[in-house]
Coordinates of C-alpha atoms in Angstrom, one line a residue:
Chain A
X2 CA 7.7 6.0 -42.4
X3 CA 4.8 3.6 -41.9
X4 CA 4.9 2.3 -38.1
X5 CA 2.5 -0.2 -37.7
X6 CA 1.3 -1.3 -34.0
X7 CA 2.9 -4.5 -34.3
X8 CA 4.3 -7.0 -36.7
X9 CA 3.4 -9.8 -34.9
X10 CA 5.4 -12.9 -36.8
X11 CA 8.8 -10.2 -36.8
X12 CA 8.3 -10.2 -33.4
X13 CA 7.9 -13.8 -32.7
X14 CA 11.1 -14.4 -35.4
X15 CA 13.2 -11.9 -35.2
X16 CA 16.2 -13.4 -36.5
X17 CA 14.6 -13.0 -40.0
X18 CA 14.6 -9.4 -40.3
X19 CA 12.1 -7.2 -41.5
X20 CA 14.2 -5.2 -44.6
X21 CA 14.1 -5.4 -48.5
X22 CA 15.2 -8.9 -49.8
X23 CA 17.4 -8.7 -52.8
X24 CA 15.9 -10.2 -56.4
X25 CA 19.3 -11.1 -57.3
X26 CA 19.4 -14.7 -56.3
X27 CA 15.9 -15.3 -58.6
X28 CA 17.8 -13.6 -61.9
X29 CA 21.3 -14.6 -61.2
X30 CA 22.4 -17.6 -63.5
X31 CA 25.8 -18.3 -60.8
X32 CA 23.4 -18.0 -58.1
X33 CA 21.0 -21.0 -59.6
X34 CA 24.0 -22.9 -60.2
X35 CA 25.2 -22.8 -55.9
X36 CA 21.6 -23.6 -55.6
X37 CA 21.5 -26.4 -57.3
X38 CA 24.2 -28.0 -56.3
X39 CA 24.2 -27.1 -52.6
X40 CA 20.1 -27.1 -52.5
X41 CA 18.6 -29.7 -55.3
X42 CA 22.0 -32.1 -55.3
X43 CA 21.6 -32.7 -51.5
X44 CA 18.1 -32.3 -49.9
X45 CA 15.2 -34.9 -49.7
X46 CA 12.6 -34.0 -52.6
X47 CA 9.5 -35.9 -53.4
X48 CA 8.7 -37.6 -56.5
X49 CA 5.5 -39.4 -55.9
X50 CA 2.8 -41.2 -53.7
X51 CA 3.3 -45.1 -52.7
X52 CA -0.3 -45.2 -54.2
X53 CA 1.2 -44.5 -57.6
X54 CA 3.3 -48.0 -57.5
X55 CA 0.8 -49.9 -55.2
X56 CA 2.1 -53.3 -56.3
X57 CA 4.8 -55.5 -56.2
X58 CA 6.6 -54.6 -59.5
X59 CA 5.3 -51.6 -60.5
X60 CA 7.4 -48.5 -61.3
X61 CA 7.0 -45.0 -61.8
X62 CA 10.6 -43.4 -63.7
X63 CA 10.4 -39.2 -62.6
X64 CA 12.5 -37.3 -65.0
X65 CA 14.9 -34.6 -62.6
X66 CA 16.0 -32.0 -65.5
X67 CA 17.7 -29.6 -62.7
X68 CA 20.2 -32.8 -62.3
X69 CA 20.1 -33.5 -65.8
X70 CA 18.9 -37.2 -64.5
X71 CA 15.9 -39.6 -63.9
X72 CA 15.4 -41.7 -61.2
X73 CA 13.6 -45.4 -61.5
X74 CA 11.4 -46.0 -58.3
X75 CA 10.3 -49.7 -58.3
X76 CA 8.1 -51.3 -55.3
X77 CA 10.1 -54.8 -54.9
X78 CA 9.0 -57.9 -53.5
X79 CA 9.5 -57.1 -50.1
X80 CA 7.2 -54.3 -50.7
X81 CA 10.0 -51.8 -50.3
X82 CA 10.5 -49.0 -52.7
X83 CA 14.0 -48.4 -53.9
X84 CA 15.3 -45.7 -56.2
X85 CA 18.2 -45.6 -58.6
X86 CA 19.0 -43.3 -62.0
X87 CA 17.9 -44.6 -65.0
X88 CA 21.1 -45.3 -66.5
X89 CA 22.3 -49.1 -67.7
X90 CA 25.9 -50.5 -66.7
X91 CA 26.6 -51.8 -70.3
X92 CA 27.1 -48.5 -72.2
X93 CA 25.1 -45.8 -70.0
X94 CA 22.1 -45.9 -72.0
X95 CA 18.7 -45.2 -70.2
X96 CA 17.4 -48.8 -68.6
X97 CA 13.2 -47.3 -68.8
X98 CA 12.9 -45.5 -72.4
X99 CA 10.7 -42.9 -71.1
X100 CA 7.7 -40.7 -72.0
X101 CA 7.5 -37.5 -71.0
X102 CA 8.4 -36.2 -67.1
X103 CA 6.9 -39.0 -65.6
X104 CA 6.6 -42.3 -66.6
X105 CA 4.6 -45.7 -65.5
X106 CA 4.9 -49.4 -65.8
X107 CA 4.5 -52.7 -63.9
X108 CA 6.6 -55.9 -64.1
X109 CA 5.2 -58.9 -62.5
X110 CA 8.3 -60.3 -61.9
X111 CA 9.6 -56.6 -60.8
X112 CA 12.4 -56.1 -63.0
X113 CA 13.1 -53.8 -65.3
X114 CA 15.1 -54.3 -68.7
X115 CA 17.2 -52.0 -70.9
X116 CA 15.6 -51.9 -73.8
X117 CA 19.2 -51.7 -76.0
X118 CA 20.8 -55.1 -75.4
X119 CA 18.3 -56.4 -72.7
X120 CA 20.2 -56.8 -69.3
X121 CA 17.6 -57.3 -66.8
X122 CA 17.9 -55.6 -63.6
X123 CA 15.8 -56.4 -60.3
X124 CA 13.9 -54.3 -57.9
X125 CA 16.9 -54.5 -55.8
X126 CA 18.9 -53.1 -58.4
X127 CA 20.7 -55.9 -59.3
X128 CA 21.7 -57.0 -62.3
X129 CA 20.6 -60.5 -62.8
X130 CA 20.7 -61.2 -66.7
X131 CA 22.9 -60.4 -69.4
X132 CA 22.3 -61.7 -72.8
X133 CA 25.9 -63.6 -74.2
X134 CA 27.3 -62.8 -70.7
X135 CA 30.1 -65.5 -71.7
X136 CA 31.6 -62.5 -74.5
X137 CA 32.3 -60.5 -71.6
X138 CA 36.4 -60.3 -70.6
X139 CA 36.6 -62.1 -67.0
X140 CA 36.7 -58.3 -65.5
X141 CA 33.1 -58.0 -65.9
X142 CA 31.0 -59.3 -63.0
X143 CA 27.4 -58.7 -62.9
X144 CA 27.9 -58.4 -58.9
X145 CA 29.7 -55.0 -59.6
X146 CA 27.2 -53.3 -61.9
X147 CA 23.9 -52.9 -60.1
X148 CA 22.2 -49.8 -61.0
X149 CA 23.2 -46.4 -59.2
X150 CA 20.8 -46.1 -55.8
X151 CA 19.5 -43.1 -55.3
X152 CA 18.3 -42.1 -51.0
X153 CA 15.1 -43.2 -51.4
X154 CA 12.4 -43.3 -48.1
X155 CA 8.9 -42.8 -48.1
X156 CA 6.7 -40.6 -45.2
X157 CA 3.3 -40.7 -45.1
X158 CA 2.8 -42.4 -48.5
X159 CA 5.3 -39.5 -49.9
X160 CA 8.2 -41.3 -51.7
X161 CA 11.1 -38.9 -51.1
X162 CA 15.2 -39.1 -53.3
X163 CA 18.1 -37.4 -51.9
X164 CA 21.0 -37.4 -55.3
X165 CA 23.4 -37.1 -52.5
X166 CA 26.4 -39.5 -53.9
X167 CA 27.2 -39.9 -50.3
X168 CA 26.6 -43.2 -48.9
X169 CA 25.4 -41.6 -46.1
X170 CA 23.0 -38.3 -45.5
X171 CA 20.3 -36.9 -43.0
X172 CA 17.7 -39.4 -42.8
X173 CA 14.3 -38.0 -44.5
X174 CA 12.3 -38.3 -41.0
X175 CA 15.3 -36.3 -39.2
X176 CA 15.4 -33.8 -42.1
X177 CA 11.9 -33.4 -41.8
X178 CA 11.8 -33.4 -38.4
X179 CA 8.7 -31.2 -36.2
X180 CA 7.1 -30.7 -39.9
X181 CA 7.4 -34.2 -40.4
X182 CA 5.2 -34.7 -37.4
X183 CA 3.0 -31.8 -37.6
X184 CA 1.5 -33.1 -41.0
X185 CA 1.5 -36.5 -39.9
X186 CA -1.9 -37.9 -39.2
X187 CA -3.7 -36.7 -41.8
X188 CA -5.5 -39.1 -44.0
X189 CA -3.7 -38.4 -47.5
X190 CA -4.6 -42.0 -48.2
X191 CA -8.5 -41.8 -47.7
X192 CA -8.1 -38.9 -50.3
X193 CA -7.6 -40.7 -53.9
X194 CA -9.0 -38.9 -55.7
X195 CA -6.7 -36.6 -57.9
X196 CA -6.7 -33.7 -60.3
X197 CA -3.3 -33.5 -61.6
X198 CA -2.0 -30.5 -63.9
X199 CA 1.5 -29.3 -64.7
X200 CA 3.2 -26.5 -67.0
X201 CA 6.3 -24.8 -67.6
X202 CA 6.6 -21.8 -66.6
X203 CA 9.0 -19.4 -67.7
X204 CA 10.2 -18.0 -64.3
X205 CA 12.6 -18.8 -61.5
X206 CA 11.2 -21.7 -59.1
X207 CA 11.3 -19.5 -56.4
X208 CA 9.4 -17.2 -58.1
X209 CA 6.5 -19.7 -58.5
X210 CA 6.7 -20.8 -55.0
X211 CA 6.7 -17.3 -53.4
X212 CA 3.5 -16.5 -55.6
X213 CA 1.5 -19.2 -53.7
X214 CA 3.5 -19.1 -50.6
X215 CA 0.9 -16.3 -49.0
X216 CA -2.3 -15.1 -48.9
X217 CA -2.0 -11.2 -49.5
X218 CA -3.0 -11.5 -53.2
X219 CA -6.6 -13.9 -52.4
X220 CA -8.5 -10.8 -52.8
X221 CA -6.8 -8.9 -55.7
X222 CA -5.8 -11.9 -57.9
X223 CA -8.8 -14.3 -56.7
X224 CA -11.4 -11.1 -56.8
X225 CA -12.5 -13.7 -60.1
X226 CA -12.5 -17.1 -59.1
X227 CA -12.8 -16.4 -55.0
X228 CA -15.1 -13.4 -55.0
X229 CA -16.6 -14.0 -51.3
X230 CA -12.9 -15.0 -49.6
X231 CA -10.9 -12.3 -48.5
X232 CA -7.5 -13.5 -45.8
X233 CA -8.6 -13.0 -42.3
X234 CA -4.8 -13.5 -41.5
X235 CA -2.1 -15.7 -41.3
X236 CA -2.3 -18.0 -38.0
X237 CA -0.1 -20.2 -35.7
X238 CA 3.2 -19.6 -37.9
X239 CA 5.9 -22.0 -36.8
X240 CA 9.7 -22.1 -38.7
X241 CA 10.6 -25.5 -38.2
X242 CA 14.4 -25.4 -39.4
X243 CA 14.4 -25.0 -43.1
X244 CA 10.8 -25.8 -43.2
X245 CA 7.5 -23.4 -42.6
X246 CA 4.0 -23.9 -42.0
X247 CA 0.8 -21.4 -41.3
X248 CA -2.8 -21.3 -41.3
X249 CA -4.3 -19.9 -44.0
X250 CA -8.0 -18.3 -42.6
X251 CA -10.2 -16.8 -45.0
X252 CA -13.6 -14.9 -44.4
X253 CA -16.3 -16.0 -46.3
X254 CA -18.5 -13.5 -46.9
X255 CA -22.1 -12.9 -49.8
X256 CA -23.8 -16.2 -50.8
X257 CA -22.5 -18.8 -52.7
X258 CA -23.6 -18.8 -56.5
X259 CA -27.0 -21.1 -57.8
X260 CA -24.7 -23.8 -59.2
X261 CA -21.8 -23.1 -56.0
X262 CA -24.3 -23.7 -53.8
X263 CA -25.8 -27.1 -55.1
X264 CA -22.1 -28.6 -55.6
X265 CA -21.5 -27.4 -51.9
X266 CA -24.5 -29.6 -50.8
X267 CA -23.0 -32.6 -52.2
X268 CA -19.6 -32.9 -51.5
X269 CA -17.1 -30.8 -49.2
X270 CA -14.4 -30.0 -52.2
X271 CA -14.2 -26.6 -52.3
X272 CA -11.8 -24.4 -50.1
X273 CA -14.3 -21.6 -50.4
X274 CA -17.4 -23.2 -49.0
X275 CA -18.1 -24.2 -45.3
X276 CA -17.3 -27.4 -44.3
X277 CA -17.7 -30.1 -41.7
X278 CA -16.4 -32.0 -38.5
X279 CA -12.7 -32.1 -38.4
X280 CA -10.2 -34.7 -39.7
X281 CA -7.5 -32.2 -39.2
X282 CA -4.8 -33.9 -36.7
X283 CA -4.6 -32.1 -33.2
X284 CA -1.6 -30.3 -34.7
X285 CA -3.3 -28.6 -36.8
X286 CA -5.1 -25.4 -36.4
X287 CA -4.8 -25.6 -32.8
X288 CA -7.2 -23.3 -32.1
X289 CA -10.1 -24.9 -33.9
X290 CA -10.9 -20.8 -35.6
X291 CA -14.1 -20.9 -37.2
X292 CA -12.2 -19.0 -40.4
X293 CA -9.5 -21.5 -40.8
X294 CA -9.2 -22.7 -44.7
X295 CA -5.8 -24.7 -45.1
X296 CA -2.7 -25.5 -43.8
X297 CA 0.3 -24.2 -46.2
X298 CA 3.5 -26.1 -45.2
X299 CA 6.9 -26.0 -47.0
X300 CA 8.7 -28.8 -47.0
X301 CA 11.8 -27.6 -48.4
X302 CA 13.0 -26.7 -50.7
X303 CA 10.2 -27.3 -53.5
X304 CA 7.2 -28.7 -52.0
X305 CA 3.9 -27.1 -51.0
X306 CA 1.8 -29.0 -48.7
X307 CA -1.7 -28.4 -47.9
X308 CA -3.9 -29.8 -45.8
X309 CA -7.8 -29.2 -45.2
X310 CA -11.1 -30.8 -44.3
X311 CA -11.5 -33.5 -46.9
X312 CA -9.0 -31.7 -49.0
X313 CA -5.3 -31.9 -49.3
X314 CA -3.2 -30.5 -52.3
X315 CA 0.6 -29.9 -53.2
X316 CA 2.6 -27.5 -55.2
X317 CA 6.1 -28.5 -56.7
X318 CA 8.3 -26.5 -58.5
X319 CA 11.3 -28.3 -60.1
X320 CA 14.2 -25.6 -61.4
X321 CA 15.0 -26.6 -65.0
X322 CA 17.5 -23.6 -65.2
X323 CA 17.6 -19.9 -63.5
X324 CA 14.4 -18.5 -65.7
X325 CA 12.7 -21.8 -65.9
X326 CA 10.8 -24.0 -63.8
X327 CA 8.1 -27.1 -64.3
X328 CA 4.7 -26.6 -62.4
X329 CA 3.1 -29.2 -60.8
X330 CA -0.4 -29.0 -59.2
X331 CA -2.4 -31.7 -57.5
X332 CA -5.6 -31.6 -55.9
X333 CA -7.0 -34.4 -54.0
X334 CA -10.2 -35.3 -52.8
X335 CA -12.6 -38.4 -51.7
X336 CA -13.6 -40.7 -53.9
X337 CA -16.8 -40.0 -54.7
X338 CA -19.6 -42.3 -53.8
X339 CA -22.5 -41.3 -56.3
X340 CA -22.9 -39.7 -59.6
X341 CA -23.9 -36.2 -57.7
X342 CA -21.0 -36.2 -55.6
X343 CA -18.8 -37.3 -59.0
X344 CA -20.4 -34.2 -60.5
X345 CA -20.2 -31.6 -57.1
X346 CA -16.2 -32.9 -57.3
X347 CA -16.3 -31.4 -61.2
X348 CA -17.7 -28.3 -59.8
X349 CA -14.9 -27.5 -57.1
X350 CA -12.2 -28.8 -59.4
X351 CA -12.9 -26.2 -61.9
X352 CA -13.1 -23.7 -60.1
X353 CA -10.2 -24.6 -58.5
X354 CA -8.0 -25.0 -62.0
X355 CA -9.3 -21.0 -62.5
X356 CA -7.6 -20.0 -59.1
X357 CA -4.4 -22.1 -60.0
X358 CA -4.6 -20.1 -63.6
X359 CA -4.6 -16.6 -62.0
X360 CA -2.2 -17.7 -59.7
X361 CA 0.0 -18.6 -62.7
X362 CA -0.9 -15.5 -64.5
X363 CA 1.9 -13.4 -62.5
X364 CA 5.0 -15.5 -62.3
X365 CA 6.1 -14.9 -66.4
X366 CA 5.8 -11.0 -65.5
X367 CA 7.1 -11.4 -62.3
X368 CA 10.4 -12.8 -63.6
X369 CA 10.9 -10.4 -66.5
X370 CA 10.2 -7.1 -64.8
X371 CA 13.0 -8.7 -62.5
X372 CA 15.4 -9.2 -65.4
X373 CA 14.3 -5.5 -66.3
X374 CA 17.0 -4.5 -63.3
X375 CA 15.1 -1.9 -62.4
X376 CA 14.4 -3.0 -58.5
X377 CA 16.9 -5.1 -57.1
X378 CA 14.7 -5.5 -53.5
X379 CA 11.6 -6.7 -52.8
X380 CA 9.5 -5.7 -50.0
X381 CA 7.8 -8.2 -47.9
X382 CA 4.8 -7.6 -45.5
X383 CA 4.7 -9.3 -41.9
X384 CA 2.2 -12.0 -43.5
X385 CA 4.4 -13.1 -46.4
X386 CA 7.0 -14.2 -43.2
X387 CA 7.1 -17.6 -45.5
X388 CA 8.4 -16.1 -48.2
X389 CA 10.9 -14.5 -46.3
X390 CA 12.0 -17.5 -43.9
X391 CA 12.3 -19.2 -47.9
X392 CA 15.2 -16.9 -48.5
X393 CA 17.0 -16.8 -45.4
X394 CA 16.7 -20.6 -45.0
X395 CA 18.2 -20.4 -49.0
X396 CA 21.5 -18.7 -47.9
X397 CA 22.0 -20.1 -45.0
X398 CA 22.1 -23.6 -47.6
X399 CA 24.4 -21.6 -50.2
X400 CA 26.7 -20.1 -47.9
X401 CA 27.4 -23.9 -45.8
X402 CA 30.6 -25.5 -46.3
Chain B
X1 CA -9.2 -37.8 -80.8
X2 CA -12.7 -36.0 -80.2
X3 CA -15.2 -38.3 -78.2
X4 CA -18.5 -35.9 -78.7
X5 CA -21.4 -37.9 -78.2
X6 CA -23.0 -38.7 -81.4
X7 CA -26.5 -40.0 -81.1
X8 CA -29.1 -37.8 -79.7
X9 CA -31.4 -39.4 -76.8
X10 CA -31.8 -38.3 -73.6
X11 CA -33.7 -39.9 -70.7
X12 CA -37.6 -39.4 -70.4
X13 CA -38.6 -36.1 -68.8
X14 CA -35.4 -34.5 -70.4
X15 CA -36.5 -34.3 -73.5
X16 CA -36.3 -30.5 -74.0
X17 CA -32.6 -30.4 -73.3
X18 CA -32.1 -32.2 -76.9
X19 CA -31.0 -29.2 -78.8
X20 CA -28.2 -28.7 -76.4
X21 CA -26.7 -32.5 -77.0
X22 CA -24.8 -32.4 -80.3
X23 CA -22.9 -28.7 -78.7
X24 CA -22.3 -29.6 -75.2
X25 CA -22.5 -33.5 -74.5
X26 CA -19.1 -34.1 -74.1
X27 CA -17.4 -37.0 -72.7
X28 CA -13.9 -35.3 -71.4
X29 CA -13.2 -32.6 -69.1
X30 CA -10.5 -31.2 -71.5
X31 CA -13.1 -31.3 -74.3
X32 CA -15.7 -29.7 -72.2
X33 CA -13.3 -26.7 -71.3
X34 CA -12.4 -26.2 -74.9
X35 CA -16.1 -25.7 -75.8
X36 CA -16.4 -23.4 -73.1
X37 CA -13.3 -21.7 -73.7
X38 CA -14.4 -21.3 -77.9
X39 CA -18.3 -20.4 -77.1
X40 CA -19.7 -16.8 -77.0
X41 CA -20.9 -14.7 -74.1
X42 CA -24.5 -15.6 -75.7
X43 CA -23.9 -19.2 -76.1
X44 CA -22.7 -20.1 -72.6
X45 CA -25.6 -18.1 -70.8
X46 CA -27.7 -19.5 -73.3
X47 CA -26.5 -22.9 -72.5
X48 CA -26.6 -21.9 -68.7
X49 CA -30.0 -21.2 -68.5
X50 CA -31.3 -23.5 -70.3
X51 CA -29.5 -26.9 -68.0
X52 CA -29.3 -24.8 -64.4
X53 CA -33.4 -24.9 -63.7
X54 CA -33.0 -28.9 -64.6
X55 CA -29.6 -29.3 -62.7
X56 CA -31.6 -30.9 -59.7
X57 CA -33.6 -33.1 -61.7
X58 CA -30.1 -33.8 -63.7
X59 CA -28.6 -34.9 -60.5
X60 CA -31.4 -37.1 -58.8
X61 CA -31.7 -39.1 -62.0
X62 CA -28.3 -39.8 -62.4
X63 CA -28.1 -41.1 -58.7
X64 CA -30.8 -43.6 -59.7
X65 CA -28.0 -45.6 -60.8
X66 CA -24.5 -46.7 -59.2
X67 CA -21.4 -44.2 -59.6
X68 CA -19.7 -44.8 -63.5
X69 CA -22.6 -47.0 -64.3
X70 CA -24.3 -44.4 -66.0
X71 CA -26.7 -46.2 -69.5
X72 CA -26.0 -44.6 -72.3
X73 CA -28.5 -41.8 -72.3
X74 CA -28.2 -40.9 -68.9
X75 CA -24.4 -41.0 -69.5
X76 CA -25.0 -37.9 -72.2
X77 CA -27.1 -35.8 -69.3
X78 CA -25.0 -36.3 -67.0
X79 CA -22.0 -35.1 -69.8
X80 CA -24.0 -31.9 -69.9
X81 CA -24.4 -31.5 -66.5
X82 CA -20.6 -32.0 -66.4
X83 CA -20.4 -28.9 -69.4
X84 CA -22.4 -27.0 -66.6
X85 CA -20.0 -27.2 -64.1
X86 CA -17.1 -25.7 -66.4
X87 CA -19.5 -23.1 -67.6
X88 CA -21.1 -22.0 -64.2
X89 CA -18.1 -19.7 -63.1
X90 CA -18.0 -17.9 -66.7
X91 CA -21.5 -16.7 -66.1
X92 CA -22.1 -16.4 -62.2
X93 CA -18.5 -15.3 -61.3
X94 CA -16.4 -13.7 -64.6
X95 CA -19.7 -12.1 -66.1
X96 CA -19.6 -14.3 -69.4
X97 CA -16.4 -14.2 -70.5
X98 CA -15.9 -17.3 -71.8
X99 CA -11.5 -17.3 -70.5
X100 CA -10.8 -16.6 -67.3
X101 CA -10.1 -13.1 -66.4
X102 CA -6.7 -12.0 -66.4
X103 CA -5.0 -15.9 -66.4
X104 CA -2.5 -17.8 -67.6
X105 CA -2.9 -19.5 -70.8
X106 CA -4.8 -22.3 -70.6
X107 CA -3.8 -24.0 -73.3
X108 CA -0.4 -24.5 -71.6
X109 CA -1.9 -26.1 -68.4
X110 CA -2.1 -30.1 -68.9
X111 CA -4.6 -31.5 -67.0
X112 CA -3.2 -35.3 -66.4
X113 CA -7.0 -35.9 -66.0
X114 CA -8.2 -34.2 -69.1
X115 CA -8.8 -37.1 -71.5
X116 CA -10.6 -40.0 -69.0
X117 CA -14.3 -39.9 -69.3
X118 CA -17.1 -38.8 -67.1

C-alpha cells in the first residue's frame, strides 16, 4: 500500500474522504435526470456579463437546453436587468426568434416583440401592446400575462438565473456567500478584451469540468503547448459550502521561445510567462508565492472562475443530456493600447486556444472508456481535492429533500 | 467568405517579405489558423524564418500608427505578423507539425472571435 507522509488537503477536510469515487453518477442517464432537476432546476448559473447588454434596451436571449428553455435578459430603463423565458402569452411561441445558443439585440425603447402576431412586451416584462386587443373575450387582460420571470441578479458584472418556479429562493449573494467575497475585487471590468470559443462535447459535464478542475495533467497533457510549466502544488485550498477555490502555482522553468519571448515583452497575457505588480485582491494568494499562476474557483455547479495578473478566464459546462455537454471558454485580457500589444495579445491567445484543445482532447475518451463498464471507481490524488469536494457537494444536492 | 488580401504592397524597407503576401496575409484569425492548420512542415518553417528576423521591425512600424488605424499596407504586415503568431508554436514548441499534438479537433472549436479582422 502506498503511505505517503501526508495528504495535506485530507487532512485539513476530512469529511471528504480519501477512497475511490464511483463513475456511475457521470454514465447513469437516471442519475442526470436527479441532477438536473435537483442541481440545474434550482441553483444560481450564469449566463453573461452586464457588459454584454451595457445599454438601456439591449438584450442578450441564452438558450438553456438541459431545461429545454431560453431565458430573455433585457437591461430596462432603470438600468436593471431582468430575466424571463422566451415564451409569448398568446400561444407559447418564442417572443426573440433566436440564432444559435446565444443571441443579441438592442431596442431603444427596450421592449421586445413576438415576432408571430406582434404583442410587445417591456423590460419589465409586461405586456403593453396587443394588436386587435378588442377580439379578445373580456377574460383576457394584458395585466395577467406578463412574461414568466426568471431569478435574475447580477455580482460583479456576472448576470446570474435561478429556474427555481418558486417565488422565493436563496438570494445569489447568500448562495455565493465566502466565494462571492473572495473573488470580489478583482477588476473583471478593466479586462474587455475577450476570446470567446465553445463546442460540444460528447461527454458528461462533469466530465469536462473535472478535466480542468486540477493541475496533475499540466505536465503530461500541456508537455506541448506549456513545455517550461510543471504544477508546483496546489495552495490555500478553501471549500466554501458547495463552492471551491485553490491556487494553481506552476514552476517555470528553460527560456521562453524567440517569438514567446517578444510577445511576453509587450503585454502580460500569457499564464506561462512572468508577470507584474499585483492586482490580485488581498484574498487572493495570500501568501504572495513567487510561483503562483491563477486562482481556479468553482462556483457551482458549472462555472470555472479564474483569476490572474491581468488575466481572468471562465469555464462553463452546460449538461444537454447524460453523455453531452456544450463547452464554453473565455479568455479575457486588457484592451490593448498599440498595435504590438494587439499583436503580443494574438500570441498568448493562441497559445492559449492549443492548451484549451489538449485539454479537450480527453473528455470524448474519458466518457466512453466509462460507458465501457470496465472501472466503476476513480481514484483521486490529494491535489484533485476539487474534484472530489465536486462529487460530494453533488450528492449531498441529490440526496436533499 | 474568404477576406485574403489581394493586392500585393508592403511598406518601404519590407519589401522582401512580398512573396509571403498572397499565402499568409490574412485578415481573420480563423483564416490564419486554417492556413496554418493546411501548410506543410516545410512551408510553416519556411514562412517562420523568413518573418521572425523582421518581427521587431514588423512591430515598431506598426506602432507608428494608432491601434486599428493600420493604412492599407501596413495593415497586410501586420496580417502577417498576425500568421506568425499562430505559426510560432507549430515550429518552436510542436516541432512542425502543422495540428496540435494529440488535440481535439479543431475544426469543432468556434472561436466567437474568428471572423473580426486584425
Amino acid at each position: 500500500m502506498n503511505a505517503p507522509a501526508e495528504l495535506k488537503w485530507a487532512k485539513k477536510y476530512p469529511e471528504l474522504g480519501t477512497g475511490p469515487v464511483p463513475v456511475e453518477s457521470c454514465i447513469s442517464p437516471e442519475f442526470y435526470e436527479v441532477e438536473r432537476e435537483k442541481v440545474f432546476m434550482k441553483t444560481w448559473l450564469k449566463v453573461g456579463r452586464v457588459e454584454e447588454i451595457a445599454n438601456v434596451g439591449d438584450y442578450k436571449v441564452k438558450k438553456l437546453n438541459f431545461a429545454k428553455t431560453s431565458i430573455i435578459l433585457i437591461r430596462g430603463k432603470d438600468q436593471k436587468i431582468r430575466g424571463f423565458h422566451n415564451a409569448c402569452s398568446h400561444r407559447g411561441n418564442k417572443v426573440v426568434v433566436e440564432s444559435g445558443e446565444e443571441t443579441f439585440g438592442k431596442s431603444k425603447a427596450a421592449v421586445v416583440t413576438c415576432r408571430f402576431h406582434g404583442w410587445v412586451y417591456n423590460a419589465e416584462g409586461a405586456l403593453v401592446n396587443v394588436p386587435e386587443e378588442e377580439k379578445f373575450s373580456p377574460c383576457f387582460t394584458k395585466e395577467e400575462n406578463d412574461l414568466t420571470k426568471v431569478h435574475t441578479d447580477v455580482w460583479e458584472g456576472f448576470i446570474f438565473v435561478n429556474l427555481d418556479p418558486s417565488p422565493e429562493v436563496t438570494p445569489l449573494k447568500e448562495y455565493l456567500g465566502e466565494m462571492g467575497e473572495h473573488l470580489s475585487n478583482f477588476p473583471y471590468d478593466k479586462l474587455t478584451k475577450c476570446f470567446s470559443y465553445y463546442t460540444y462535447l460528447d461527454c458528461n459535464w462533469k466530465v469536462a469540468h473535472d478535466a480542468f478542475a486540477e493541475a496533475y495533467h499540466v505536465a503530461t497533457i500541456h508537455a506541448g503547448s506549456f513545455p517550461n510549466a510543471f504544477s508546483s502544488g496546489l495552495s490555500d485550498v478553501q471549500l466554501m459550502g458547495p463552492h471551491r477555490t485553490t491556487a494553481i502555482c506552476l514552476s517555470l522553468k528553460a527560456e521562453p521561445t524567440p517569438v514567446a519571448k517578444i510577445a511576453n515583452g509587450l503585454a502580460a497575457a500569457s499564464l506561462v510567462a512572468k508577470r507584474g505588480a499585483s492586482m490580485l485582491p488581498p484574498s487572493i494568494n495570500p501568501s504572495r508565492r513567487e510561483d503562483f499562476s491563477f486562482e481556479l474557483s468553482v462556483l457551482f455547479p458549472n462555472l470555472l472562475v479564474h483569476v490572474a495578473e491581468n488575466i481572468w478566464f471562465t469555464h462553463q459546462f452546460w449538461p444537454m443530456g447524460p453523455g453531452k455537454t456544450l463547452w464554453e471558454g473565455k479568455y479575457y485580457l486588457a484592451e490593448p493600447k498599440t498595435n504590438s500589444q494587439r499583436w503580443a495579445l494574438e500570441f498568448a491567445q493562441c497559445l492559449q486556444r492549443n492548451a484549451w484543445l489538449e485539454d479537450t482532447a480527453t473528455m470524448e475518451d474519458t466518457q466512453i472508456a466509462m460507458e465501457s463498464g470496465a472501472k466503476k471507481f476513480m481514484h483521486l490524488q490529494d491535489d484533485e481535492i476539487l474534484i472530489r469536494h465536486g462529487y460530494h457537494t453533488l450528492e449531498n444536492y441529490v440526496h436533499a429533500k | 467568405m474568404n477576406s485574403t488580401i489581394t493586392a500585393t504592397s508592403l511598406p518601404k524597407s519590407f519589401e522582401t517579405l512580398e512573396t509571403l503576401v498572397p499565402q499568409w496575409a490574412l485578415a481573420t484569425q480563423n483564416e490564419r489558423q486554417q492556413k496554418r492548420i493546411n501548410s506543410s512542415t516545410g512551408e510553416l518553417q519556411a514562412f517562420y524564418d523568413a518573418v521572425l528576423p523582421r518581427l521587431e521591425d514588423i512591430l515598431a512600424h506598426v506602432d507608428k500608427f494608432p491601434l486599428n488605424e493600420l493604412p492599407a499596407d501596413s495593415f497586410r504586415l501586420f496580417t502577417m505578423a498576425l500568421s506568425l503568431a499562430e505559426v510560432a508554436p507549430h515550429i518552436e514548441l510542436y516541432k512542425g507539425d502543422p495540428k496540435v499534438p494529440h488535440s481535439f479537433d479543431e475544426s469543432r472549436f468556434v472561436a466567437e472571435h474568428g471572423d473580426v479582422r486584425g
